[in-house]
PDB file of C-alpha atoms in Angstrom:
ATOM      1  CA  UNK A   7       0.000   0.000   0.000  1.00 80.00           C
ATOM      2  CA  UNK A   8       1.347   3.413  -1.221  1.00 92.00           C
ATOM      3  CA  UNK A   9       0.553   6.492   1.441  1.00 93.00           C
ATOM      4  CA  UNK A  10       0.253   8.894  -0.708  1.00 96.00           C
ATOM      5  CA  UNK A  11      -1.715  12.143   1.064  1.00 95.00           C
ATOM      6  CA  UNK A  12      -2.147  14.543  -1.995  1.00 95.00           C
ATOM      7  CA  UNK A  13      -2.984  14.738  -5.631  1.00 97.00           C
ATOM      8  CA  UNK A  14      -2.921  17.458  -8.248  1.00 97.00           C
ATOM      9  CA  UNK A  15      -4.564  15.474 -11.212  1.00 98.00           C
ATOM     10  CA  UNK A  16      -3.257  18.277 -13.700  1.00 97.00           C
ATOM     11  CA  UNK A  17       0.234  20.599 -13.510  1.00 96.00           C
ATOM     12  CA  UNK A  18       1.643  22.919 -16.068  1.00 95.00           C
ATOM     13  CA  UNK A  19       4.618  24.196 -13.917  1.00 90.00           C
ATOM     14  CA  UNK A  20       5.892  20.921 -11.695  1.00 91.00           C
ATOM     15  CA  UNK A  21       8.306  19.665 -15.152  1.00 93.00           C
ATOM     16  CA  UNK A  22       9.296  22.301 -18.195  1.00 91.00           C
ATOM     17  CA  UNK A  23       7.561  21.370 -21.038  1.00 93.00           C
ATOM     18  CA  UNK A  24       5.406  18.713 -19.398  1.00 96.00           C
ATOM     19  CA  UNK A  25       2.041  17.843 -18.582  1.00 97.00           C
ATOM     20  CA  UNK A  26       1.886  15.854 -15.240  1.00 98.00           C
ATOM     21  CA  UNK A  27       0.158  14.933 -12.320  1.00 98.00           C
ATOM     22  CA  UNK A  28       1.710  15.417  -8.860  1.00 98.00           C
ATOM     23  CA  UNK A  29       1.434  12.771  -5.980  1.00 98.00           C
ATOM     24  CA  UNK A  30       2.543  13.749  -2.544  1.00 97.00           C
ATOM     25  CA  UNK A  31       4.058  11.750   0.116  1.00 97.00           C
ATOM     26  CA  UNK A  32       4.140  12.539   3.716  1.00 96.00           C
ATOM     27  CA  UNK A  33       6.738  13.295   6.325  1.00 95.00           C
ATOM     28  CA  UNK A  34      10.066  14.965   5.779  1.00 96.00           C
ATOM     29  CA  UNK A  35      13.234  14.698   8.015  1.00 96.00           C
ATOM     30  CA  UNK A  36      14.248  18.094   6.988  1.00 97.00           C
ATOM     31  CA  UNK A  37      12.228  21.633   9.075  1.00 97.00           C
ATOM     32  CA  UNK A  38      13.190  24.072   6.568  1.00 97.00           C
ATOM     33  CA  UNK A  39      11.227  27.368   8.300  1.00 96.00           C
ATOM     34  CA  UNK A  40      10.328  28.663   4.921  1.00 95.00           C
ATOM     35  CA  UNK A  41       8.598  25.651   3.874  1.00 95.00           C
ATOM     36  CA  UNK A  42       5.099  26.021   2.341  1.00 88.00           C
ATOM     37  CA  UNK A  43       3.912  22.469   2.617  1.00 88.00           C
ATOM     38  CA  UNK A  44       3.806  22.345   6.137  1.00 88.00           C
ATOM     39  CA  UNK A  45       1.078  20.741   6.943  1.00 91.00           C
ATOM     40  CA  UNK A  46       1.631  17.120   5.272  1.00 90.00           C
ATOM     41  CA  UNK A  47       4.988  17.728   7.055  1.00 91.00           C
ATOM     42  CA  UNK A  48       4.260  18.722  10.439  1.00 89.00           C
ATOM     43  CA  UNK A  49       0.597  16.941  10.502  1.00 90.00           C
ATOM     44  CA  UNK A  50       0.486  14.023   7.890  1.00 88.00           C
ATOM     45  CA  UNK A  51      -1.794  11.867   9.768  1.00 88.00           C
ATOM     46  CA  UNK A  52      -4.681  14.558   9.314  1.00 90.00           C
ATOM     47  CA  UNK A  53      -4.875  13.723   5.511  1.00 90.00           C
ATOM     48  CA  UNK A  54      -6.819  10.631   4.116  1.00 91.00           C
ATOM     49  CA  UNK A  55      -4.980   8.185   2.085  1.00 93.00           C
ATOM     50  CA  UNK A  56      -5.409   8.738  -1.268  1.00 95.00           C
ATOM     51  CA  UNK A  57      -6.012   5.344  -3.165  1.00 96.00           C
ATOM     52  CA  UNK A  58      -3.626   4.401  -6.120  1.00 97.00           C
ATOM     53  CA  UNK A  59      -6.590   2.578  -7.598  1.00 96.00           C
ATOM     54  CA  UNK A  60      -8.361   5.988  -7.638  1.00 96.00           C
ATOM     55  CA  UNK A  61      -4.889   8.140  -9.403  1.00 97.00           C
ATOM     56  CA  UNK A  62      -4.814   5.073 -11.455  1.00 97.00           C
ATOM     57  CA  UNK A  63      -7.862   5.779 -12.979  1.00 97.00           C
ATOM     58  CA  UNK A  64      -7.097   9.302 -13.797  1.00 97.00           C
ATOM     59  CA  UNK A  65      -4.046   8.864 -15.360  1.00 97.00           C
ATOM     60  CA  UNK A  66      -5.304   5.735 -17.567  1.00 96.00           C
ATOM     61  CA  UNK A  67      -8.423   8.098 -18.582  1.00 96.00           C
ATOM     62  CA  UNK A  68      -5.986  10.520 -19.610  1.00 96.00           C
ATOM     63  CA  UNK A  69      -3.078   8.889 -21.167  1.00 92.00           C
ATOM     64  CA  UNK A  70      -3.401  10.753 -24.372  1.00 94.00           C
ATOM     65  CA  UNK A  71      -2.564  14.104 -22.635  1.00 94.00           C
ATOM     66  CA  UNK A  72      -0.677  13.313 -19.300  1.00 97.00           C
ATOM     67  CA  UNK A  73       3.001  12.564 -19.932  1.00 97.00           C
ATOM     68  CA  UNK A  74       4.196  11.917 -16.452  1.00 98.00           C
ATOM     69  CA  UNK A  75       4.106  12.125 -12.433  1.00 98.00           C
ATOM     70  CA  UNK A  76       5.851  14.408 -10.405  1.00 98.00           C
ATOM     71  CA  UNK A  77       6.974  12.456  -6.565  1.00 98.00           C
ATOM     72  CA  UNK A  78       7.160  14.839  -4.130  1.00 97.00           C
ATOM     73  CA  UNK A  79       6.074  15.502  -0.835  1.00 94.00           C
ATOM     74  CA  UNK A  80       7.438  15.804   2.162  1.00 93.00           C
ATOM     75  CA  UNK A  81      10.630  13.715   1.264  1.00 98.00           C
ATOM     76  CA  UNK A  82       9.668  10.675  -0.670  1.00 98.00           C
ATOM     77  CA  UNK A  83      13.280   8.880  -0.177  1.00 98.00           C
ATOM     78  CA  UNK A  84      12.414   8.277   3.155  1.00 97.00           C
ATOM     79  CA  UNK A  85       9.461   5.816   1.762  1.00 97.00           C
ATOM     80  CA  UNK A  86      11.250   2.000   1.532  1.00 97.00           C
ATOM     81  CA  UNK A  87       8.819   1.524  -0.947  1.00 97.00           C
ATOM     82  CA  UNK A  88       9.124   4.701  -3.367  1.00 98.00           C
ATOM     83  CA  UNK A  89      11.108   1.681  -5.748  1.00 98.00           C
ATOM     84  CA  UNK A  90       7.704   0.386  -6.200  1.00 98.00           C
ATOM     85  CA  UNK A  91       5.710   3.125  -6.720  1.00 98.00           C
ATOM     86  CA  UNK A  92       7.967   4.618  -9.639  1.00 98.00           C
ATOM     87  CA  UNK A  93       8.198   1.192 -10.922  1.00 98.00           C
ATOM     88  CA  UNK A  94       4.094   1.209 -10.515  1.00 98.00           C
ATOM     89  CA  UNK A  95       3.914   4.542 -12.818  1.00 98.00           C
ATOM     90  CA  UNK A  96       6.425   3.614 -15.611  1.00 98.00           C
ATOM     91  CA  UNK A  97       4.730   0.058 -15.868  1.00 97.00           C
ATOM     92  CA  UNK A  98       1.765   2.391 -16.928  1.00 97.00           C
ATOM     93  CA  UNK A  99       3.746   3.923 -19.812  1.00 96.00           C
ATOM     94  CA  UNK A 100       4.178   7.237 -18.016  1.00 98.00           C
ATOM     95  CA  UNK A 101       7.482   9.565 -17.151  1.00 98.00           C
ATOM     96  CA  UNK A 102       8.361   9.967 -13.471  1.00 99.00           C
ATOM     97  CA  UNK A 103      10.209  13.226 -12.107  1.00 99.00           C
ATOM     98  CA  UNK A 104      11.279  13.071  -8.199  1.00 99.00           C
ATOM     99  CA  UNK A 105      11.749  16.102  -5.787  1.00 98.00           C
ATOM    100  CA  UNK A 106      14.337  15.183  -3.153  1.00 99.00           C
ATOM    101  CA  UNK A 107      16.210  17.534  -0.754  1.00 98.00           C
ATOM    102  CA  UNK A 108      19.323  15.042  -1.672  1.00 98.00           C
ATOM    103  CA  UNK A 109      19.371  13.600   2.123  1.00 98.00           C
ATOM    104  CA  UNK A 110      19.262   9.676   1.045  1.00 98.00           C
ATOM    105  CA  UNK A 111      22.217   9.428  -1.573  1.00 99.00           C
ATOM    106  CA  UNK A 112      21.905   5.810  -1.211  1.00 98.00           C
ATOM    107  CA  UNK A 113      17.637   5.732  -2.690  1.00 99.00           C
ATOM    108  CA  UNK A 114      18.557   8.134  -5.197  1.00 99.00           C
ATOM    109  CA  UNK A 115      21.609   6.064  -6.213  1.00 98.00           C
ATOM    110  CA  UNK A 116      19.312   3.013  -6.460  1.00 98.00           C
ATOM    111  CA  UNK A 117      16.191   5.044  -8.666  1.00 99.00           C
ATOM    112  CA  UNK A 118      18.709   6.169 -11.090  1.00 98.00           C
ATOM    113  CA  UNK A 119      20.636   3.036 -11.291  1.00 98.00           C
ATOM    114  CA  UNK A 120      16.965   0.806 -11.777  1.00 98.00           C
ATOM    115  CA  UNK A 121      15.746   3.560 -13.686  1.00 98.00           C
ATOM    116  CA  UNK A 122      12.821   4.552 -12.428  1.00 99.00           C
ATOM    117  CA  UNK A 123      13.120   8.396 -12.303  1.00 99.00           C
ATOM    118  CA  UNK A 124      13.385  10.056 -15.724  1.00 98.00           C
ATOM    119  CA  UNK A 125      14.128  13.265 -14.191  1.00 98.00           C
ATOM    120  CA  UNK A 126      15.122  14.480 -10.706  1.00 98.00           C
ATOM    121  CA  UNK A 127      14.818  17.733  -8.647  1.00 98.00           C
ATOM    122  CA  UNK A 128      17.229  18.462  -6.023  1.00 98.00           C
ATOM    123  CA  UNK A 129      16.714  21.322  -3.350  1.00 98.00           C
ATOM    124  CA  UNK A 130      19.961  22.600  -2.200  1.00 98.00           C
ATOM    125  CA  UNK A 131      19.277  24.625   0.888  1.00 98.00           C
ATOM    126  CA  UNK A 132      22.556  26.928   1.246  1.00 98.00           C
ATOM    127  CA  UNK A 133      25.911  26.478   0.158  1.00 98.00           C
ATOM    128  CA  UNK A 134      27.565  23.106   1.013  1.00 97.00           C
ATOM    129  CA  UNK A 135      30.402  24.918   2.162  1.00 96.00           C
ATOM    130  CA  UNK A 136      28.930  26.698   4.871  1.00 95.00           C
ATOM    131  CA  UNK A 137      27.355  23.952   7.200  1.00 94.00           C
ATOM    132  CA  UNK A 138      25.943  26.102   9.823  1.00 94.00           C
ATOM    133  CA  UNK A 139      23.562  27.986   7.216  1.00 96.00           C
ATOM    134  CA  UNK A 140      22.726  24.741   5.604  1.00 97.00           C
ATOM    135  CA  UNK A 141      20.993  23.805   9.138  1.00 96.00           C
ATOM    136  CA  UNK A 142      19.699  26.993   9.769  1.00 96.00           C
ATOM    137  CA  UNK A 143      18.028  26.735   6.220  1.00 97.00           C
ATOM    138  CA  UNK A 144      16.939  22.776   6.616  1.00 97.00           C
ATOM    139  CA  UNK A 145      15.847  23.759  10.228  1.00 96.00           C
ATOM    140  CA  UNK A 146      18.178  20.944  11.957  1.00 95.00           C
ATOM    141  CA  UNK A 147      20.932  20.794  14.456  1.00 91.00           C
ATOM    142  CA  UNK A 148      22.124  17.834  12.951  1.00 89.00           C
ATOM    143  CA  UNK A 149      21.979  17.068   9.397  1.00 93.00           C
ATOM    144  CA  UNK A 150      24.989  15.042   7.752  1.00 95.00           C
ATOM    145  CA  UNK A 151      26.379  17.361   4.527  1.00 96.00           C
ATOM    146  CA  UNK A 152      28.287  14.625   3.100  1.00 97.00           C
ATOM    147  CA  UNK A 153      24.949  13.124   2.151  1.00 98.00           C
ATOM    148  CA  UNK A 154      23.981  16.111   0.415  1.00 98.00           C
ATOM    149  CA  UNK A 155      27.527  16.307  -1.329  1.00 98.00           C
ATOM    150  CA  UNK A 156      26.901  12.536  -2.304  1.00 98.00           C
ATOM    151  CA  UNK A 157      23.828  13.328  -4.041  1.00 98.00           C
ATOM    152  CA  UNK A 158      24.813  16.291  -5.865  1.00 98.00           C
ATOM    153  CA  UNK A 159      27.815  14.354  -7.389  1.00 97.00           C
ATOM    154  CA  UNK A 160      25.084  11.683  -8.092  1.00 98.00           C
ATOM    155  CA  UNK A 161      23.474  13.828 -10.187  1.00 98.00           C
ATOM    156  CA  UNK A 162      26.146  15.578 -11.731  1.00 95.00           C
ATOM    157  CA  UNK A 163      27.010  12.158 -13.162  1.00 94.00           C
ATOM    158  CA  UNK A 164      24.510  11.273 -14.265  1.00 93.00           C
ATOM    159  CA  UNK A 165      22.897  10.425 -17.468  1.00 92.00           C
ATOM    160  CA  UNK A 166      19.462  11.739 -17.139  1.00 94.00           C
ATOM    161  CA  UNK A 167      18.192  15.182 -16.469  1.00 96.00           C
ATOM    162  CA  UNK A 168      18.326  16.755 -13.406  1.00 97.00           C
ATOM    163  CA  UNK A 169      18.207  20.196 -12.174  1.00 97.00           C
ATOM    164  CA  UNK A 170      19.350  22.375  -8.361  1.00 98.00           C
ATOM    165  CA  UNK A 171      16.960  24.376  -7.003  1.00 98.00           C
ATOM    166  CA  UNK A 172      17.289  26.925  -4.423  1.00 98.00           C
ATOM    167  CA  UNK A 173      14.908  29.012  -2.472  1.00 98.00           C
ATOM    168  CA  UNK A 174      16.019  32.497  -1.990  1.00 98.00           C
ATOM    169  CA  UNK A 175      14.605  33.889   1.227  1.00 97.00           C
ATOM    170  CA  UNK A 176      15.661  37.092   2.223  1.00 96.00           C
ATOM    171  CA  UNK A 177      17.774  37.228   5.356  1.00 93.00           C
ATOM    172  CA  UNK A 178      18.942  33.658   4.794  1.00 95.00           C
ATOM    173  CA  UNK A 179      20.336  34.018   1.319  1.00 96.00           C
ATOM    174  CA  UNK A 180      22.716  36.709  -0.238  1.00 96.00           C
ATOM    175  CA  UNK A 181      24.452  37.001  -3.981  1.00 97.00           C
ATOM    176  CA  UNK A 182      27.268  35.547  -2.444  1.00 98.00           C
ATOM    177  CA  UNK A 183      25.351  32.008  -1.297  1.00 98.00           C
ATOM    178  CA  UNK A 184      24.213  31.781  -4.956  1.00 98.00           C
ATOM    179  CA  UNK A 185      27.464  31.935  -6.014  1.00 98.00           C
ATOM    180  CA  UNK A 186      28.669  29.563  -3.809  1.00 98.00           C
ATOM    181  CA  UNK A 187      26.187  27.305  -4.525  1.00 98.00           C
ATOM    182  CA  UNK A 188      26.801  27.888  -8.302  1.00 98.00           C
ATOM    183  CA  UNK A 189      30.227  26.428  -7.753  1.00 97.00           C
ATOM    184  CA  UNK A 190      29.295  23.639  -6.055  1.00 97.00           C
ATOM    185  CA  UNK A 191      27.180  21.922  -9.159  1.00 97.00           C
ATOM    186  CA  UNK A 192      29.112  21.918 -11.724  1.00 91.00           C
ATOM    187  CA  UNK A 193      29.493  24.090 -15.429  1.00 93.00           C
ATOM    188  CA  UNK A 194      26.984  21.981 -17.285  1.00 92.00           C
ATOM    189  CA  UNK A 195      24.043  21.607 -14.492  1.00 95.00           C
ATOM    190  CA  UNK A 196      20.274  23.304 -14.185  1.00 97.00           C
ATOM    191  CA  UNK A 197      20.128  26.210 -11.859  1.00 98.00           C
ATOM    192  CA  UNK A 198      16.426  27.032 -10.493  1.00 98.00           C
ATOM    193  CA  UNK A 199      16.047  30.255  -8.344  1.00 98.00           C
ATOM    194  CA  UNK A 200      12.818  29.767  -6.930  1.00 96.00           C
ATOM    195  CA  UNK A 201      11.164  32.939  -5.418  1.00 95.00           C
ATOM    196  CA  UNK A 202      10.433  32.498  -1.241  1.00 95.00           C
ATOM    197  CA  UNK A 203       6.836  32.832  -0.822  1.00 94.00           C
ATOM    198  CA  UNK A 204       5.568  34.111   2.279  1.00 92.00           C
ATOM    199  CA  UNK A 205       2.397  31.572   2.844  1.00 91.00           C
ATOM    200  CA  UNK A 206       1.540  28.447   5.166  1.00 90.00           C
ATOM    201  CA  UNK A 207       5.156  28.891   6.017  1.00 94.00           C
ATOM    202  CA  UNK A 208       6.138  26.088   8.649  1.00 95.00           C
ATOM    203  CA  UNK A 209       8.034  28.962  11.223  1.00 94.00           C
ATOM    204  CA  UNK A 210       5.308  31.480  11.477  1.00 93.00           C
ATOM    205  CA  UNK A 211       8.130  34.235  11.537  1.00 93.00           C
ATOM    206  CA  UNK A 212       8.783  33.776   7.620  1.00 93.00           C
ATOM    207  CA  UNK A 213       4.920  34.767   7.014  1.00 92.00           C
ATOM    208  CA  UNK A 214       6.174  38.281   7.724  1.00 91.00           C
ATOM    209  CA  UNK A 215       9.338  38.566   5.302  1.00 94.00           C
ATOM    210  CA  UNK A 216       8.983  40.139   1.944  1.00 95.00           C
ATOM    211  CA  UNK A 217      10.103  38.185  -0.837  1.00 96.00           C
ATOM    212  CA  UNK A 218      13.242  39.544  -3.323  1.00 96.00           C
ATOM    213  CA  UNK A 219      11.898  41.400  -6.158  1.00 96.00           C
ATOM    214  CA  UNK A 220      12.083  39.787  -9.238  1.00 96.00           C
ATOM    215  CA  UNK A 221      14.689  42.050 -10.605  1.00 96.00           C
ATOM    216  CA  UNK A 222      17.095  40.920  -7.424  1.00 97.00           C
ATOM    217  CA  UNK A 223      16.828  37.544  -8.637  1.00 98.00           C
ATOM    218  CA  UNK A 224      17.714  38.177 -11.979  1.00 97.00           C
ATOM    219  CA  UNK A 225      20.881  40.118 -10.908  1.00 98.00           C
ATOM    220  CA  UNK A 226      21.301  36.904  -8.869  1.00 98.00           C
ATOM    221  CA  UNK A 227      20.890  34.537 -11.826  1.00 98.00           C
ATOM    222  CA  UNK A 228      23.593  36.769 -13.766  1.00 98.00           C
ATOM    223  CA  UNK A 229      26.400  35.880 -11.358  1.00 98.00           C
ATOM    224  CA  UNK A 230      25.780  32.398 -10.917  1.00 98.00           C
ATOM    225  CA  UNK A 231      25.992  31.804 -14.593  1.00 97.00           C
ATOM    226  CA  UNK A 232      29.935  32.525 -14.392  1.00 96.00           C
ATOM    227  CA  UNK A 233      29.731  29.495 -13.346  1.00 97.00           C
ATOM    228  CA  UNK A 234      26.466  26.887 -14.688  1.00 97.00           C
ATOM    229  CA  UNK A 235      25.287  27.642 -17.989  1.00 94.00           C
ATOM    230  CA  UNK A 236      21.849  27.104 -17.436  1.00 97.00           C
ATOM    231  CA  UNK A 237      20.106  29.105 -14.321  1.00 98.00           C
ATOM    232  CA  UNK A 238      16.537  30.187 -14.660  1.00 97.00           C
ATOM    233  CA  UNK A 239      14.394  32.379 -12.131  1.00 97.00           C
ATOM    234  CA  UNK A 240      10.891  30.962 -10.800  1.00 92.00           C
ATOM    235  CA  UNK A 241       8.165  32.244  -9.285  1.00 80.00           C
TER     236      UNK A 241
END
């Protein structure tokens, strides 16, 4: 059985230049404060199982149209059986993309390697280098870098496509993290700058931060690409 605790049936903006559907998983071993999905996070339990039998449906209806499913949650590499459930969605023909925040190396390692992710989405938090931000940003005392190292160099080795994303929140990010961040992935990887929003943020305090104008985050996007060819701004 598959506890999955959300479903968007159709999504435009989860995979450029696709048309998905997004399943969500619950729990995450990360507290980011700026997180906007706090709820299946912090409170999982309060959300009814959503049946595969029922997404199956959908997505069989709609084969003509959908061309994949977007795994995210939460953090759906800390589900032993997220093997099966991409194995469950390519057996029906369709792409499968994976949001991960890189913590479980060892899962992602395994997807890739069985291939059952056709794409993958990796947050990076803060700058690798600088390990107290990253735990101010993932909202833990203890988190283990050398994971998230791991998994970057995962993807950057990878055959299929990938992409970094970052969330800029003001206060927690600068220019300078960008940059550092920029050399951390490599020339030839996928840069995302995703805009903070300020909503159903898990630490109540980030509800009252404005976000960076959009024109900050291009001027951000310029100086990382001294160093990845391919950064975009979202949101």
């Amino acid at each position: 059985m598959f506890n999955i605790k959300g479903f968007i049936k159709t999504s435009l903006v989860d995979w450029d230049g696709k048309i998905t559907s997004v399943v969500f998983l619950p729990h995450c071993n990360f507290r980011c404060p700026f997180c906007h999905n706090k709820d299946i996070v912090l409170n999982p339990n309060e959300f009814e199982n959503i049946s595969i039998e029922g997404i199956d449906s959908f997505l069989l209806e709609n084969r003509d149209f959908i061309d994949g499913v977007v795994i995210t949650g939460g953090e759906p590499t800390l589900h032993e059986n997220l093997p099966d459930l991409c194995r469950h969605f390519k057996k029906l023909g369709l792409l499968v993309k994976l949001d991960t925040n890189g913590s479980n190396p060892e899962m992602l390692r395994y997807l890739i390697k069985q291939k059952l992710v056709d794409y993958v989405a990796m947050d990076i938090k803060a700058p690798i280098s600088d390990a107290k931000k990253y735990h101010i940003s993932a909202g833990l005392d203890n988190l283990d870098i050398e994971k998230i190292k791991k998994s970057i160099d995962i993807l950057k080795n990878t055959n299929i496509e990938s992409e970094f994303r970052t969330t800029i929140v003001p206060g927690l990010h600068t220019v300078e993290d960008v940059i550092e961040i920029s050399k951390s992935i490599g020339k030839e990887s996928r840069f995302i700058l995703q805009n903070f929003s300020p909503k159903n943020t898990l630490d109540d305090k980030f509800t009252g931060i404005k976000p960076y104008q959009r024109e900050e985050l291009e001027k951000m996007a310029m100086a990382a690409k001294k160093y990845v060819d391919n950064v975009k701004v979202r949101g």
